[in-house]
Coordinates of C-alpha atoms in Angstrom, one line a residue:
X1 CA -13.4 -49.0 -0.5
X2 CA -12.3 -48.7 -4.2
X3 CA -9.6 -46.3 -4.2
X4 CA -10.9 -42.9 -6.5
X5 CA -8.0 -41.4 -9.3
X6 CA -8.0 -37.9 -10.3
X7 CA -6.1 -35.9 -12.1
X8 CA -3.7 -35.3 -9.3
X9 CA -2.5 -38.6 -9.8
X10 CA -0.6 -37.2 -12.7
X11 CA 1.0 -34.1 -10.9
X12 CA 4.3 -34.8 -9.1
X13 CA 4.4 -34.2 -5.5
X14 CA 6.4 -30.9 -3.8
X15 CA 10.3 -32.3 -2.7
X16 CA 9.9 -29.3 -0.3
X17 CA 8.1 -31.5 2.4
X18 CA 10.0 -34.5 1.4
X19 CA 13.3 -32.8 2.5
X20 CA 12.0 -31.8 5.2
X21 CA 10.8 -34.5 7.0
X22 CA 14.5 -35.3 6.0
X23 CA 15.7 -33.0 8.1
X24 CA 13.6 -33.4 11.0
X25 CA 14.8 -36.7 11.3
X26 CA 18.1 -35.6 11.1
X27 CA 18.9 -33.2 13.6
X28 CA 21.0 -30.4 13.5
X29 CA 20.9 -30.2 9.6
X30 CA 21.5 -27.1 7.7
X31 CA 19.5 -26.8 5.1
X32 CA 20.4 -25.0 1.6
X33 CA 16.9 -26.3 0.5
X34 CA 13.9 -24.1 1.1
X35 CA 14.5 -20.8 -1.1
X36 CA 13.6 -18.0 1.4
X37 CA 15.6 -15.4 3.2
X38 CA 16.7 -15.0 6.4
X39 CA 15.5 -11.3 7.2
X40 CA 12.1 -10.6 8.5
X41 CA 9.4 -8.0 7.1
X42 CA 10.1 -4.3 7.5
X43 CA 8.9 -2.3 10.5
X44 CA 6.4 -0.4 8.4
X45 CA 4.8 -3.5 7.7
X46 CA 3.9 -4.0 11.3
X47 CA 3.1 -0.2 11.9
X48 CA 0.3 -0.4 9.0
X49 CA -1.2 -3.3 10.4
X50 CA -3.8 -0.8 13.5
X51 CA -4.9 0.4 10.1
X52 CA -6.4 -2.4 9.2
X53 CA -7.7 -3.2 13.0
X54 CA -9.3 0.6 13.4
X55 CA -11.6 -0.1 10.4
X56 CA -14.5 -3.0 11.2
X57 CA -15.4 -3.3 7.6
X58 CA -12.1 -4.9 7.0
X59 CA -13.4 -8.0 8.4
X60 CA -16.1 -8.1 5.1
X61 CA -14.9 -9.5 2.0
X62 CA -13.1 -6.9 -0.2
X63 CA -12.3 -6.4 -3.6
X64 CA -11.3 -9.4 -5.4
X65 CA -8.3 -7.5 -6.8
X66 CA -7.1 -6.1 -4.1
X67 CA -7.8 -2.8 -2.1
X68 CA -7.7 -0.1 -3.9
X69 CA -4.5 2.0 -1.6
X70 CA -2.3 -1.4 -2.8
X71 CA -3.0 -1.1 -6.1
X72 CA -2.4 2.3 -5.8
X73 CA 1.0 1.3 -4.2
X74 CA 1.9 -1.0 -6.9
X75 CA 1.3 1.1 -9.9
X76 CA 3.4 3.6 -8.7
X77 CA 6.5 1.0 -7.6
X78 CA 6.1 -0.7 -11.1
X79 CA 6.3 2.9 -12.6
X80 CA 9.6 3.9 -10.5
X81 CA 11.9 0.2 -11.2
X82 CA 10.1 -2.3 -13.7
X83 CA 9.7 0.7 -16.1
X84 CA 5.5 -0.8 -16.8
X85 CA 2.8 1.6 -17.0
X86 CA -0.4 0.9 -15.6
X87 CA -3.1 1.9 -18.3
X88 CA -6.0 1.2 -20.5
X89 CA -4.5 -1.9 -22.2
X90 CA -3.5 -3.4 -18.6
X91 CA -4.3 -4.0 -15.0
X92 CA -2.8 -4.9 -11.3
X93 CA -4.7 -8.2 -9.4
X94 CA -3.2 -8.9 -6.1
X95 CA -2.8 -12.7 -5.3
X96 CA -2.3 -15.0 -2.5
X97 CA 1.5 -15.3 -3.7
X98 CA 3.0 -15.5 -7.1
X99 CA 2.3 -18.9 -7.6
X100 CA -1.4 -18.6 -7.4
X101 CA -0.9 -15.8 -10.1
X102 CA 0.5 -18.3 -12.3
X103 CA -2.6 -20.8 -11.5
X104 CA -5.1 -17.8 -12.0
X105 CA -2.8 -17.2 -16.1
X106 CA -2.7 -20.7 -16.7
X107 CA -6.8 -21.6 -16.1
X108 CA -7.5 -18.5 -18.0
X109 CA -5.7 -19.2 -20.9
X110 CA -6.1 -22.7 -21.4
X111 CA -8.6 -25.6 -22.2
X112 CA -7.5 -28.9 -21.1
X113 CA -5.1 -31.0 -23.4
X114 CA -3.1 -27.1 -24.2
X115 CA 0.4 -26.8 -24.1
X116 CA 2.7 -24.2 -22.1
X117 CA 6.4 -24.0 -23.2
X118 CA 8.8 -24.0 -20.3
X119 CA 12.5 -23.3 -20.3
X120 CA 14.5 -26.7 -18.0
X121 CA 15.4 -26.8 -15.6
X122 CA 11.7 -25.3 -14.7
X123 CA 9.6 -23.5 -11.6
X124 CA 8.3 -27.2 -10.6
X125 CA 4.9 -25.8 -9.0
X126 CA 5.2 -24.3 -12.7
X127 CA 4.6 -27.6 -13.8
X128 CA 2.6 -28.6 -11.5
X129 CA 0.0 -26.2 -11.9
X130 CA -0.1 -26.8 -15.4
X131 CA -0.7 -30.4 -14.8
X132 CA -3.6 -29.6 -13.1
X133 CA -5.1 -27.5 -15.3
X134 CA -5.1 -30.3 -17.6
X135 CA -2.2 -29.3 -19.9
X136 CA 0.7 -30.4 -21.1
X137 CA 4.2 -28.5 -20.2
X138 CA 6.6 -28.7 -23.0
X139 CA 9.9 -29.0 -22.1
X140 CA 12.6 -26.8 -24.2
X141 CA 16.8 -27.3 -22.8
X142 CA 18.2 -23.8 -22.3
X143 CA 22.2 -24.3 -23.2
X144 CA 25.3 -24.5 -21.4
X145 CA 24.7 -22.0 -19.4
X146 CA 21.0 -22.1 -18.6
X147 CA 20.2 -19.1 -21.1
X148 CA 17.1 -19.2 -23.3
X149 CA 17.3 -21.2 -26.9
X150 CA 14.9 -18.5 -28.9
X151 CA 15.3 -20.8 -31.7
X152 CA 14.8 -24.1 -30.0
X153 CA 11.4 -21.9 -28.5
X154 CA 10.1 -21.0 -31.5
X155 CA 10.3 -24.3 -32.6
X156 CA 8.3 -26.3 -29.7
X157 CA 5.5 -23.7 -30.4
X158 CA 2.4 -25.7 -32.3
X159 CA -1.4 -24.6 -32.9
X160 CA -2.1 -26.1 -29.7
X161 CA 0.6 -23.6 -27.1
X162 CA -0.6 -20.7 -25.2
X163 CA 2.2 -19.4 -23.6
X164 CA 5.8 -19.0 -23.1
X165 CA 7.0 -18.8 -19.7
X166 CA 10.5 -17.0 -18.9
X167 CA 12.1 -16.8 -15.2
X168 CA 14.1 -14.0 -14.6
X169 CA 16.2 -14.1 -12.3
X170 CA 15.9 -17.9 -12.6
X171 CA 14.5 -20.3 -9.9
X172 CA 16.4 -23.0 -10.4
X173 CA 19.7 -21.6 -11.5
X174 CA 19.9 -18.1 -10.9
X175 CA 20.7 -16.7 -14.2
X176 CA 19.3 -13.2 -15.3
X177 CA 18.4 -13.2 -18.8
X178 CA 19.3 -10.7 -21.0
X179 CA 17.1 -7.8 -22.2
X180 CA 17.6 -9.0 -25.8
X181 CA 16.8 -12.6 -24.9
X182 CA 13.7 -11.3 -23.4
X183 CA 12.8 -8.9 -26.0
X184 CA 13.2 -12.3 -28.7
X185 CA 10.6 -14.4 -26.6
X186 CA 8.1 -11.1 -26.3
X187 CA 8.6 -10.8 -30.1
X188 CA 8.1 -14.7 -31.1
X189 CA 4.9 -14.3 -28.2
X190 CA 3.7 -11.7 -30.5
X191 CA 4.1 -12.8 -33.8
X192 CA 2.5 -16.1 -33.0
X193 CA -0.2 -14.8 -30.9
X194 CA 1.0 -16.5 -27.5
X195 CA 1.3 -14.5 -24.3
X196 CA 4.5 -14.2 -22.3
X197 CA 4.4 -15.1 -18.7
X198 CA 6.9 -13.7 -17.0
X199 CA 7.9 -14.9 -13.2
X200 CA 9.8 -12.0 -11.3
X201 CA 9.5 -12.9 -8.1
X202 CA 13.3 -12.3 -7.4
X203 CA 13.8 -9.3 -9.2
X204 CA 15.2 -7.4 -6.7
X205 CA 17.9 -9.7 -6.4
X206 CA 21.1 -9.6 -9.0
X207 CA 24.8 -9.1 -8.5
X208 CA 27.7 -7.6 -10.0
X209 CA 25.6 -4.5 -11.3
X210 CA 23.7 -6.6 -13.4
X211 CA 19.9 -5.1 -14.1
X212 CA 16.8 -7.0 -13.6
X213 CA 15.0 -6.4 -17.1
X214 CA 10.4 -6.6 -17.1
X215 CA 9.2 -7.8 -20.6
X216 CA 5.8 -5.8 -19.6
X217 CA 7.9 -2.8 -19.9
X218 CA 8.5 -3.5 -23.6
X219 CA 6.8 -1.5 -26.3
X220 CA 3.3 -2.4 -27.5
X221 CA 3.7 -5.4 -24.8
X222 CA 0.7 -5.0 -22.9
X223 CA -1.8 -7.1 -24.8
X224 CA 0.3 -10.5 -24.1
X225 CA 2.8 -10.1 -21.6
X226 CA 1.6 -11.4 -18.6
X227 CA 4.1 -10.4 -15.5
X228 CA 4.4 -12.4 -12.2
X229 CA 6.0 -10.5 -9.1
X230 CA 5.7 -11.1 -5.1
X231 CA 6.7 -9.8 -1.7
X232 CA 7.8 -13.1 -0.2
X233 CA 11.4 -12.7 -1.1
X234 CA 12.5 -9.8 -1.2
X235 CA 10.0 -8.2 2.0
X236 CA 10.4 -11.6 4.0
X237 CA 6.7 -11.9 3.2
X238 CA 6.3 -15.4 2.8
X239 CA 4.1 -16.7 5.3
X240 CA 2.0 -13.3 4.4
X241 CA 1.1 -14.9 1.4
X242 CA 0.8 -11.6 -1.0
X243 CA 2.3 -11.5 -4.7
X244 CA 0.5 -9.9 -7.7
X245 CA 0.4 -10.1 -11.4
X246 CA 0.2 -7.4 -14.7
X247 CA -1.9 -8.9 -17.1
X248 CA -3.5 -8.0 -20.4
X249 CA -7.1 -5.7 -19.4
X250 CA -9.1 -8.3 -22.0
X251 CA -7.7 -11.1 -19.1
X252 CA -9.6 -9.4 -16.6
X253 CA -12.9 -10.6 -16.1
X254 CA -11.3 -14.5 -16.7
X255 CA -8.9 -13.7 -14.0
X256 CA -11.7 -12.6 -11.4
X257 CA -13.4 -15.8 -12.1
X258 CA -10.9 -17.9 -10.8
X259 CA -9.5 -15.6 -7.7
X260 CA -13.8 -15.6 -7.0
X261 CA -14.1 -19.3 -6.8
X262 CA -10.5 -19.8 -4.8
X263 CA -9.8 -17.1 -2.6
X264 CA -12.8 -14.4 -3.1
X265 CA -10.0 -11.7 -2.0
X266 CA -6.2 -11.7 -1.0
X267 CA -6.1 -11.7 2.6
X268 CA -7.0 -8.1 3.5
X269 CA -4.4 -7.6 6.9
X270 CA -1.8 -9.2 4.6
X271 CA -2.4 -6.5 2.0
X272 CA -2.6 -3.8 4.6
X273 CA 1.3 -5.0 5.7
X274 CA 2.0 -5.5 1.7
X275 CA 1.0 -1.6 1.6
X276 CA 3.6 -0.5 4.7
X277 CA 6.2 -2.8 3.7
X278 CA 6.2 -0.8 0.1
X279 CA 6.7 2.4 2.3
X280 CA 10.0 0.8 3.8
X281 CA 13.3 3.3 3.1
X282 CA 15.5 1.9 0.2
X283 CA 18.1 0.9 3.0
X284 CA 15.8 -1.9 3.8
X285 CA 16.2 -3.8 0.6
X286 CA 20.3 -2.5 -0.1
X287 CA 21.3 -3.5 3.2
X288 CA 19.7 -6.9 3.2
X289 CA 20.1 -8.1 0.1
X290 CA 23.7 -6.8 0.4
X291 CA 24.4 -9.4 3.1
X292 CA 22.9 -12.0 0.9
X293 CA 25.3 -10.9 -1.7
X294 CA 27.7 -11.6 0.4
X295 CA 26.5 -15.2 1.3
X296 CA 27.0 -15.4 -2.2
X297 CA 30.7 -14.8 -2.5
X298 CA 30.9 -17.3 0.6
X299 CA 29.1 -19.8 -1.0
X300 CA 30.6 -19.6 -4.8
X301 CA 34.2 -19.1 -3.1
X302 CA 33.8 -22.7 -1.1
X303 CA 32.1 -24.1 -4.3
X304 CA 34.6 -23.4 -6.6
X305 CA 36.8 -26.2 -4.7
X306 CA 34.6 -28.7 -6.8
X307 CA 35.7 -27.8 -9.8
X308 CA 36.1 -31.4 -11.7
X309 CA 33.4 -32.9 -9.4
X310 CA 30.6 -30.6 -10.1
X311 CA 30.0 -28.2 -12.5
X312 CA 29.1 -24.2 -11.7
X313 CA 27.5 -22.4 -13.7
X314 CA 27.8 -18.6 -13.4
X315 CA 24.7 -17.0 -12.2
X316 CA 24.3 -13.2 -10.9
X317 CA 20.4 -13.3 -9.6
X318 CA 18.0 -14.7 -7.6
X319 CA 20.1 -16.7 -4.3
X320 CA 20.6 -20.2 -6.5
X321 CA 23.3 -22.1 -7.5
X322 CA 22.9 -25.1 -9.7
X323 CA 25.3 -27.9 -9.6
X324 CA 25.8 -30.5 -12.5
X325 CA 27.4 -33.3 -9.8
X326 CA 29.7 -35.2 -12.6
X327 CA 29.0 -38.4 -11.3
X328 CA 26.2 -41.2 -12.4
X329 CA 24.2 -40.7 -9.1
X330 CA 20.6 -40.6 -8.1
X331 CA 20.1 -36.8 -7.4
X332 CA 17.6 -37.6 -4.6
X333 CA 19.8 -40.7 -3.2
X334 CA 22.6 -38.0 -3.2
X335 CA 20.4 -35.3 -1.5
X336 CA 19.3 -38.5 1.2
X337 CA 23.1 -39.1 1.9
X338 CA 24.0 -35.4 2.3
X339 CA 21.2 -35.0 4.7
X340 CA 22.0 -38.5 6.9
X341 CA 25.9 -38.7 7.0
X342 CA 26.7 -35.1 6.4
X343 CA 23.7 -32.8 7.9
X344 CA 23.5 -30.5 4.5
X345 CA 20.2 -30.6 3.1
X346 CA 19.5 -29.4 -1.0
X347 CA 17.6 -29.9 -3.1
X348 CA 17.4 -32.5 -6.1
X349 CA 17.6 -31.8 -9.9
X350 CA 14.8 -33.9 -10.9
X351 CA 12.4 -31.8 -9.3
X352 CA 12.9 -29.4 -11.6
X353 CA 12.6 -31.3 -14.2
X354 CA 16.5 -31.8 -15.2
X355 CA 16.5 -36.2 -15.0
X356 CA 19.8 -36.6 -17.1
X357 CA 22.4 -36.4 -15.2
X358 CA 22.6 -35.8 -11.2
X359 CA 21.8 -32.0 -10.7
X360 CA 21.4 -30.2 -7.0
X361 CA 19.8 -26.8 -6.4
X362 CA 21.9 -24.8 -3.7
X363 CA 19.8 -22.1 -2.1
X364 CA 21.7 -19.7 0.4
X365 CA 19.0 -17.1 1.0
X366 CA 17.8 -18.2 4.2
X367 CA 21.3 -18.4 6.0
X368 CA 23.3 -15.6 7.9
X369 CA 27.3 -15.4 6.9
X370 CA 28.6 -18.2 9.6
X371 CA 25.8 -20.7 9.2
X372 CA 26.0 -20.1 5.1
X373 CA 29.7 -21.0 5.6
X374 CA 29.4 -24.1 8.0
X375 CA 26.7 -25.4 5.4
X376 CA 28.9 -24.5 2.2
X377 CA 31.8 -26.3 4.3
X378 CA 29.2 -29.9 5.3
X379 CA 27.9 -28.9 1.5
X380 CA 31.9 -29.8 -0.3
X381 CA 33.1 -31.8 2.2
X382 CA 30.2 -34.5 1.9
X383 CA 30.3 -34.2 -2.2
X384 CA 33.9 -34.8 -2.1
X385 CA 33.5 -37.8 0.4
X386 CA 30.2 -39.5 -1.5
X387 CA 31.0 -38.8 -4.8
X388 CA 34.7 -40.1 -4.8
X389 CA 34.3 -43.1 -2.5

């Protein structure tokens, strides 16, 4: 049979599964790969879940937006720490994750052949999604230190771009962006009648006292500041499958279009464990994402030995470092190396977009102190061995 193309065909395939069929076949690998952390969902999580079981009609369909006690939920938390009001101009939908909030902005924003400017190294199911949509991503170099280019933005926008994305803190490289760099892209969004889609799905995690800044909490910001956010990483919700987005009201009826036709409604007993795990006592989040903190001194500590091989860039968010190996290597023939001869698994810079020159993402999120420091350790010691033989 005549084999059928698609538009797939131009959309690159997830590294995630790649590296980890890597890893299966080599075992006893530690992998700084996947970005997740190691802590599981709070106890209130698991309490709220009879709730869901003592009410039949929660078998039914519900609404696509989400029940109404989650929204509920959400509007208050977005009131207390991202500083957004819910009102007349805006609106909470809960998704399936963050990513499918990004699919849900991009499909109801866009015709086919539009362009979506994203900051490299990028979000790669970023790209991807936009792929699918039938749009172009347009590609715009943050600088030495992966912060945004406003200029260099403003630039890249033509009569065909929709949208501006920012991640804050960053997935790749773990860099927070300043609330003036934010309130430059909301103000270029503005004046050029784009909207501003902002990922926040770490926001919860940043270092060193510095803040995590939401570009929906800017004045007058509502009508095109669209705001990502989700429980996988900082709740340990990511099998759960809940994130959920701020958009623009006049976004609404597009949005439920597409949620309708993918998912009809977020998983219901998901949303009832989204609604117990926002009840969890602020110790929850301090005391786990202090231990990742730690991690992070662990990790940077045993990193900074590579000074002259790779570069470090600072970066006080998300759990992400981004190395710049200084070597002409194949990121992913680097990655395949680390994982056969030296049982460390990361993952490669390509993927994200970042093709000149050999870049590896270093997640340490998922790892408890002594495993994060055995992985660190196979991490340098096999850079040091590879990239100097």
């Amino acid at each position: 049979m005549e084999s059928l193309t698609s538009r797939m065909q131009a959309v690159q395939s997830p590294i995630i599964p790649v590296v980890g069929e890597l890893i299966k076949n080599s075992p006893g690998t530690i992998s700084l790969g996947q970005g997740v952390v190691y802590y599981n969902p709070p106890p209130e999580a698991r309490e709220f879940l009879p709730k869901f079981f003592a009410e039949p009609t929660n078998n039914l369909y519900k609404s696509v937006e989400g029940i109404l006690p989650l929204l509920t939920a959400l509007a208050g938390k977005l009131q207390a720490f991202n500083n957004i009001e819910i009102n007349e101009e805006n609106c909470i939908v809960v998704t399936a994750g963050s990513n499918m909030g990004f699919m849900n902005a991009i499909l109801a924003i866009t015709n086919p052949g539009d362009e979506i400017i994203l900051n490299t190294p990028y979000y790669f199911n970023h790209e991807m999604a936009i792929a699918m949509a039938g749009c172009r991503a347009v590609l715009v170099a943050t600088d030495e230190n992966y912060q945004l280019r406003k200029e260099a933005i403003a630039q890249a926008i033509t009569p065909k771009t929709r949208a501006v994305v920012t991640i804050s803190p960053n997935n790749p490289t773990g860099v927070v962006y300043s609330q003036a760099a934010l309130r430059q892209v909301n103000q270029i969004c503005s004046d050029r009648g784009i909207y501003h889609i902002s990922d926040e799905a770490y926001e919860y995690f940043t270092y060193n006292g510095v803040k995590h800044v939401s570009p929906g909490a800017f004045g007058n910001s509502s009508k095109y500041t669209i705001s990502l956010f989700s429980l996988s990483k900082a709740y340990g919700f990511a099998s759960w499958r809940i994130g959920y987005m701020v958009i623009p009201k006049h976004l609404f009826v597009a949005i439920k279009k597409v949620q309708d036709t993918i998912l009809i409604c977020p998983p219901v007993i998901s949303q009832y464990a989204a609604l117990g795990a926002l009840q969890a006592k602020e110790e929850y989040l301090k005391s786990n994402i202090g231990a990742i903190a730690q991690v992070r001194q662990l990790v940077l500590d045993s990193l900074n030995r590579l000074q002259g091989l790779c570069s470090i860039t600072p970066a006080n968010g998300a759990f992400y470092f981004f190395l710049k190996v200084n070597a002409q290597m194949d990121a992913f023939e680097l990655v395949k190396r680390l994982i056969q001869e030296h049982k460390v698994a990361v993952i490669p810079g390509t993927t994200f977009g970042m093709g000149d020159g050999c870049y590896l993402r270093v997640a340490y999120g998922a790892l408890q102190k002594e495993t994060a420091k055995e992985g660190i350790e196979r991490l340098v010691q096999g850079l040091e061995t590879i990239v100097r033989s």
